[in-house]
Amino acid sequence: MAHQPKRSDTIVVQEFLAFVQQKLDVMDQVSLEQILVTSFTEEQIQEAKKVLADSAAEGRTWQKMQDIFKVENLETDPDDVPTFVVRDLHKLPAVTFDHVDVTRVLKDLVLLRADITNLRTKLENSEQI
C-alpha cells in the first residue's frame, strides 16, 4: 500500500507564513498581529493569503489576519497545512520585549507555580501513605 503524502510534508518558502507558524504558539494573537502589520507590506500579507489558499485547503479564502491564525492554530489539522520556511532570515522581524504581553507571562508564571505546588503536595501525600 502506497504512503499518501501529507500536506505538512510539503515545504513552501514564505517568510510571512513561516513567521506566523513559529510564533503563534509563543505569542498572543494581538501582539503577533501588531508585529505582522508593522513589519510586512500589504502586498506581502496578500501574497501570504494567496499561498495559504493555494496550498492548504481548496476553496478557502482568507479575508482577515485572524483567518490565517485559525488555519495555523489548532483549528486546522497540522497535516493539512504545508511547512513554511524562510529563505532569508534577515527578512523576519525581531521580536523584542516591547512585543511581549507581560501580563500573560505573569499569569502563566502564576499557573506554573500553582501546578508545582499541587505536584509537591501530591508527592508529599503519596510519601506519607
GROMACS .gro file of N, CA and C in nm, residues 28-129:
model
  306
   28ASP      N    1   0.079   3.598   2.193
   28ASP     CA    2  -0.065   3.617   2.181
   28ASP      C    3  -0.094   3.678   2.044
   29GLN      N    4  -0.215   3.658   1.997
   29GLN     CA    5  -0.250   3.699   1.860
   29GLN      C    6  -0.245   3.850   1.840
   30VAL      N    7  -0.280   3.927   1.943
   30VAL     CA    8  -0.278   4.073   1.929
   30VAL      C    9  -0.135   4.122   1.906
   31SER      N   10  -0.041   4.073   1.986
   31SER     CA   11   0.099   4.113   1.970
   31SER      C   12   0.154   4.066   1.836
   32LEU      N   13   0.120   3.944   1.799
   32LEU     CA   14   0.167   3.890   1.671
   32LEU      C   15   0.113   3.972   1.555
   33GLU      N   16  -0.015   4.004   1.561
   33GLU     CA   17  -0.073   4.084   1.453
   33GLU      C   18  -0.007   4.221   1.444
   34GLN      N   19   0.025   4.280   1.560
   34GLN     CA   20   0.092   4.410   1.562
   34GLN      C   21   0.227   4.402   1.491
   35ILE      N   22   0.303   4.298   1.519
   35ILE     CA   23   0.433   4.281   1.453
   35ILE      C   24   0.413   4.261   1.303
   36LEU      N   25   0.316   4.179   1.267
   36LEU     CA   26   0.295   4.147   1.126
   36LEU      C   27   0.257   4.270   1.044
   37VAL      N   28   0.163   4.348   1.093
   37VAL     CA   29   0.117   4.463   1.013
   37VAL      C   30   0.220   4.575   1.009
   38THR      N   31   0.311   4.578   1.106
   38THR     CA   32   0.415   4.681   1.102
   38THR      C   33   0.542   4.635   1.030
   39SER      N   34   0.557   4.505   1.013
   39SER     CA   35   0.681   4.452   0.954
   39SER      C   36   0.665   4.405   0.810
   40PHE      N   37   0.543   4.376   0.769
   40PHE     CA   38   0.519   4.327   0.634
   40PHE      C   39   0.427   4.423   0.560
   41THR      N   40   0.447   4.434   0.430
   41THR     CA   41   0.363   4.523   0.349
   41THR      C   42   0.228   4.455   0.324
   42GLU      N   43   0.133   4.533   0.281
   42GLU     CA   44   0.002   4.479   0.247
   42GLU      C   45   0.014   4.377   0.134
   43GLU      N   46   0.103   4.403   0.040
   43GLU     CA   47   0.126   4.310  -0.071
   43GLU      C   48   0.180   4.176  -0.020
   44GLN      N   49   0.272   4.181   0.076
   44GLN     CA   50   0.328   4.058   0.132
   44GLN      C   51   0.221   3.979   0.207
   45ILE      N   52   0.134   4.049   0.277
   45ILE     CA   53   0.025   3.983   0.351
   45ILE      C   54  -0.072   3.919   0.253
   46GLN      N   55  -0.107   3.991   0.146
   46GLN     CA   56  -0.198   3.936   0.046
   46GLN      C   57  -0.137   3.815  -0.024
   47GLU      N   58  -0.007   3.821  -0.052
   47GLU     CA   59   0.062   3.708  -0.114
   47GLU      C   60   0.059   3.587  -0.021
   48ALA      N   61   0.078   3.611   0.110
   48ALA     CA   62   0.073   3.501   0.207
   48ALA      C   63  -0.066   3.437   0.209
   49LYS      N   64  -0.169   3.519   0.203
   49LYS     CA   65  -0.306   3.466   0.199
   49LYS      C   66  -0.328   3.381   0.075
   50LYS      N   67  -0.274   3.428  -0.038
   50LYS     CA   68  -0.288   3.353  -0.163
   50LYS      C   69  -0.213   3.220  -0.155
   51VAL      N   70  -0.092   3.222  -0.104
   51VAL     CA   71  -0.013   3.099  -0.091
   51VAL      C   72  -0.085   3.002   0.001
   52LEU      N   73  -0.138   3.052   0.110
   52LEU     CA   74  -0.210   2.966   0.204
   52LEU      C   75  -0.334   2.907   0.140
   53ALA      N   76  -0.407   2.988   0.066
   53ALA     CA   77  -0.526   2.939  -0.002
   53ALA      C   78  -0.491   2.835  -0.108
   54ASP      N   79  -0.382   2.858  -0.179
   54ASP     CA   80  -0.340   2.765  -0.285
   54ASP      C   81  -0.286   2.633  -0.230
   55SER      N   82  -0.226   2.637  -0.112
   55SER     CA   83  -0.156   2.518  -0.064
   55SER      C   84  -0.222   2.446   0.052
   56ALA      N   85  -0.313   2.510   0.122
   56ALA     CA   86  -0.370   2.447   0.241
   56ALA      C   87  -0.501   2.375   0.212
   57ALA      N   88  -0.605   2.446   0.189
   57ALA     CA   89  -0.735   2.384   0.170
   57ALA      C   90  -0.803   2.444   0.049
   58GLU      N   91  -0.843   2.360  -0.041
   58GLU     CA   92  -0.905   2.407  -0.163
   58GLU      C   93  -1.035   2.482  -0.133
   59GLY      N   94  -1.057   2.589  -0.207
   59GLY     CA   95  -1.181   2.662  -0.196
   59GLY      C   96  -1.190   2.757  -0.079
   60ARG      N   97  -1.083   2.772  -0.002
   60ARG     CA   98  -1.089   2.863   0.112
   60ARG      C   99  -1.024   2.994   0.075
   61THR      N  100  -1.078   3.100   0.131
   61THR     CA  101  -1.016   3.232   0.115
   61THR      C  102  -0.999   3.291   0.254
   62TRP      N  103  -0.902   3.379   0.267
   62TRP     CA  104  -0.873   3.440   0.395
   62TRP      C  105  -0.885   3.590   0.379
   63GLN      N  106  -0.982   3.645   0.449
   63GLN     CA  107  -1.008   3.787   0.439
   63GLN      C  108  -0.933   3.867   0.544
   64LYS      N  109  -0.917   3.809   0.663
   64LYS     CA  110  -0.857   3.882   0.774
   64LYS      C  111  -0.737   3.805   0.827
   65MET      N  112  -0.656   3.874   0.903
   65MET     CA  113  -0.538   3.813   0.965
   65MET      C  114  -0.581   3.699   1.057
   66GLN      N  115  -0.694   3.715   1.126
   66GLN     CA  116  -0.741   3.611   1.218
   66GLN      C  117  -0.771   3.481   1.144
   67ASP      N  118  -0.810   3.489   1.018
   67ASP     CA  119  -0.834   3.368   0.939
   67ASP      C  120  -0.705   3.289   0.922
   68ILE      N  121  -0.595   3.361   0.901
   68ILE     CA  122  -0.465   3.293   0.891
   68ILE      C  123  -0.431   3.228   1.024
   69PHE      N  124  -0.456   3.297   1.134
   69PHE     CA  125  -0.427   3.241   1.266
   69PHE      C  126  -0.508   3.114   1.290
   70LYS      N  127  -0.632   3.113   1.244
   70LYS     CA  128  -0.716   2.995   1.263
   70LYS      C  129  -0.659   2.875   1.189
   71VAL      N  130  -0.611   2.897   1.069
   71VAL     CA  131  -0.553   2.787   0.991
   71VAL      C  132  -0.426   2.738   1.057
   72GLU      N  133  -0.342   2.830   1.099
   72GLU     CA  134  -0.214   2.793   1.158
   72GLU      C  135  -0.227   2.742   1.301
   73ASN      N  136  -0.337   2.774   1.365
   73ASN     CA  137  -0.357   2.732   1.504
   73ASN      C  138  -0.425   2.596   1.507
   74LEU      N  139  -0.483   2.562   1.619
   74LEU     CA  140  -0.539   2.430   1.641
   74LEU      C  141  -0.665   2.401   1.562
   75GLU      N  142  -0.721   2.502   1.497
   75GLU     CA  143  -0.847   2.482   1.428
   75GLU      C  144  -0.832   2.405   1.297
   76THR      N  145  -0.710   2.383   1.255
   76THR     CA  146  -0.684   2.306   1.133
   76THR      C  147  -0.585   2.196   1.167
   77ASP      N  148  -0.609   2.079   1.114
   77ASP     CA  149  -0.517   1.967   1.134
   77ASP      C  150  -0.380   2.006   1.080
   78PRO      N  151  -0.275   1.996   1.163
   78PRO     CA  152  -0.141   2.034   1.116
   78PRO      C  153  -0.096   1.959   0.990
   79ASP      N  154  -0.147   1.839   0.970
   79ASP     CA  155  -0.112   1.763   0.850
   79ASP      C  156  -0.172   1.822   0.723
   80ASP      N  157  -0.272   1.911   0.739
   80ASP     CA  158  -0.337   1.972   0.624
   80ASP      C  159  -0.272   2.104   0.582
   81VAL      N  160  -0.168   2.145   0.654
   81VAL     CA  161  -0.101   2.272   0.625
   81VAL      C  162   0.044   2.244   0.592
   82PRO      N  163   0.095   2.301   0.484
   82PRO     CA  164   0.236   2.280   0.450
   82PRO      C  165   0.328   2.337   0.558
   83THR      N  166   0.454   2.298   0.553
   83THR     CA  167   0.554   2.356   0.640
   83THR      C  168   0.614   2.475   0.567
   84PHE      N  169   0.601   2.592   0.628
   84PHE     CA  170   0.653   2.713   0.566
   84PHE      C  171   0.792   2.742   0.620
   85VAL      N  172   0.882   2.780   0.532
   85VAL     CA  173   1.020   2.808   0.570
   85VAL      C  174   1.062   2.945   0.517
   86VAL      N  175   1.177   2.989   0.568
   86VAL     CA  176   1.230   3.120   0.533
   86VAL      C  177   1.359   3.100   0.454
   87ARG      N  178   1.371   3.168   0.344
   87ARG     CA  179   1.494   3.162   0.266
   87ARG      C  180   1.595   3.262   0.323
   88ASP      N  181   1.552   3.383   0.354
   88ASP     CA  182   1.639   3.487   0.406
   88ASP      C  183   1.593   3.528   0.545
   89LEU      N  184   1.666   3.483   0.646
   89LEU     CA  185   1.626   3.510   0.784
   89LEU      C  186   1.621   3.658   0.816
   90HIS      N  187   1.701   3.738   0.749
   90HIS     CA  188   1.701   3.882   0.777
   90HIS      C  189   1.568   3.948   0.741
   91LYS      N  190   1.484   3.880   0.666
   91LYS     CA  191   1.353   3.936   0.630
   91LYS      C  192   1.253   3.926   0.745
   92LEU      N  193   1.282   3.842   0.844
   92LEU     CA  194   1.190   3.825   0.956
   92LEU      C  195   1.207   3.937   1.057
   93PRO      N  196   1.096   3.984   1.113
   93PRO     CA  197   1.105   4.091   1.214
   93PRO      C  198   1.160   4.037   1.345
   94ALA      N  199   1.228   4.124   1.417
   94ALA     CA  200   1.277   4.087   1.550
   94ALA      C  201   1.162   4.098   1.649
   95VAL      N  202   1.157   4.006   1.741
   95VAL     CA  203   1.058   4.012   1.849
   95VAL      C  204   1.130   4.066   1.971
   96THR      N  205   1.091   4.185   2.012
   96THR     CA  206   1.156   4.250   2.125
   96THR      C  207   1.066   4.246   2.248
   97PHE      N  208   1.118   4.291   2.358
   97PHE     CA  209   1.041   4.293   2.482
   97PHE      C  210   0.914   4.377   2.466
   98ASP      N  211   0.919   4.476   2.378
   98ASP     CA  212   0.801   4.560   2.353
   98ASP      C  213   0.683   4.480   2.300
   99HIS      N  214   0.711   4.365   2.238
   99HIS     CA  215   0.606   4.283   2.178
   99HIS      C  216   0.554   4.176   2.273
  100VAL      N  217   0.613   4.165   2.391
  100VAL     CA  218   0.574   4.060   2.484
  100VAL      C  219   0.462   4.112   2.574
  101ASP      N  220   0.359   4.032   2.588
  101ASP     CA  221   0.249   4.064   2.678
  101ASP      C  222   0.291   4.019   2.818
  102VAL      N  223   0.340   4.114   2.897
  102VAL     CA  224   0.392   4.083   3.030
  102VAL      C  225   0.282   4.027   3.120
  103THR      N  226   0.161   4.074   3.105
  103THR     CA  227   0.051   4.023   3.186
  103THR      C  228   0.031   3.875   3.161
  104ARG      N  229   0.037   3.835   3.036
  104ARG     CA  230   0.022   3.694   3.002
  104ARG      C  231   0.135   3.612   3.061
  105VAL      N  232   0.257   3.662   3.052
  105VAL     CA  233   0.372   3.591   3.108
  105VAL      C  234   0.355   3.574   3.258
  106LEU      N  235   0.310   3.679   3.326
  106LEU     CA  236   0.290   3.671   3.471
  106LEU      C  237   0.179   3.572   3.506
  107LYS      N  238   0.071   3.571   3.428
  107LYS     CA  239  -0.037   3.474   3.453
  107LYS      C  240   0.014   3.332   3.434
  108ASP      N  241   0.092   3.310   3.328
  108ASP     CA  242   0.149   3.177   3.304
  108ASP      C  243   0.242   3.137   3.419
  109LEU      N  244   0.318   3.231   3.470
  109LEU     CA  245   0.407   3.204   3.582
  109LEU      C  246   0.329   3.166   3.707
  110VAL      N  247   0.220   3.236   3.734
  110VAL     CA  248   0.135   3.204   3.850
  110VAL      C  249   0.076   3.064   3.835
  111LEU      N  250   0.027   3.031   3.715
  111LEU     CA  251  -0.028   2.897   3.691
  111LEU      C  252   0.079   2.789   3.706
  112LEU      N  253   0.198   2.817   3.659
  112LEU     CA  254   0.308   2.722   3.672
  112LEU      C  255   0.344   2.699   3.818
  113ARG      N  256   0.349   2.805   3.895
  113ARG     CA  257   0.378   2.792   4.039
  113ARG      C  258   0.268   2.711   4.108
  114ALA      N  259   0.144   2.736   4.072
  114ALA     CA  260   0.033   2.661   4.133
  114ALA      C  261   0.043   2.513   4.098
  115ASP      N  262   0.079   2.482   3.974
  115ASP     CA  263   0.096   2.342   3.932
  115ASP      C  264   0.209   2.275   4.009
  116ILE      N  265   0.318   2.346   4.029
  116ILE     CA  266   0.431   2.290   4.104
  116ILE      C  267   0.393   2.266   4.249
  117THR      N  268   0.321   2.360   4.307
  117THR     CA  269   0.275   2.343   4.445
  117THR      C  270   0.181   2.223   4.456
  118ASN      N  271   0.093   2.209   4.360
  118ASN     CA  272   0.000   2.096   4.357
  118ASN      C  273   0.075   1.964   4.344
  119LEU      N  274   0.173   1.958   4.256
  119LEU     CA  275   0.253   1.837   4.240
  119LEU      C  276   0.332   1.805   4.367
  120ARG      N  277   0.386   1.907   4.430
  120ARG     CA  278   0.462   1.889   4.554
  120ARG      C  279   0.371   1.831   4.663
  121THR      N  280   0.250   1.884   4.674
  121THR     CA  281   0.154   1.836   4.774
  121THR      C  282   0.117   1.692   4.748
  122LYS      N  283   0.091   1.657   4.622
  122LYS     CA  284   0.057   1.519   4.588
  122LYS      C  285   0.172   1.424   4.618
  123LEU      N  286   0.293   1.468   4.591
  123LEU     CA  287   0.411   1.386   4.619
  123LEU      C  288   0.428   1.364   4.769
  124GLU      N  289   0.411   1.469   4.846
  124GLU     CA  290   0.422   1.458   4.992
  124GLU      C  291   0.314   1.366   5.048
  125ASN      N  292   0.193   1.378   4.995
  125ASN     CA  293   0.083   1.292   5.041
  125ASN      C  294   0.107   1.146   5.004
  126SER      N  295   0.163   1.122   4.886
  126SER     CA  296   0.188   0.983   4.846
  126SER      C  297   0.303   0.922   4.928
  127GLU      N  298   0.396   1.002   4.972
  127GLU     CA  299   0.505   0.952   5.055
  127GLU      C  300   0.459   0.921   5.197
  128GLN      N  301   0.353   0.987   5.242
  128GLN     CA  302   0.302   0.963   5.377
  128GLN      C  303   0.221   0.834   5.385
  129ILE      N  304   0.174   0.788   5.272
  129ILE     CA  305   0.091   0.667   5.272
  129ILE      C  306   0.173   0.544   5.284
   0.00000   0.00000   0.00000
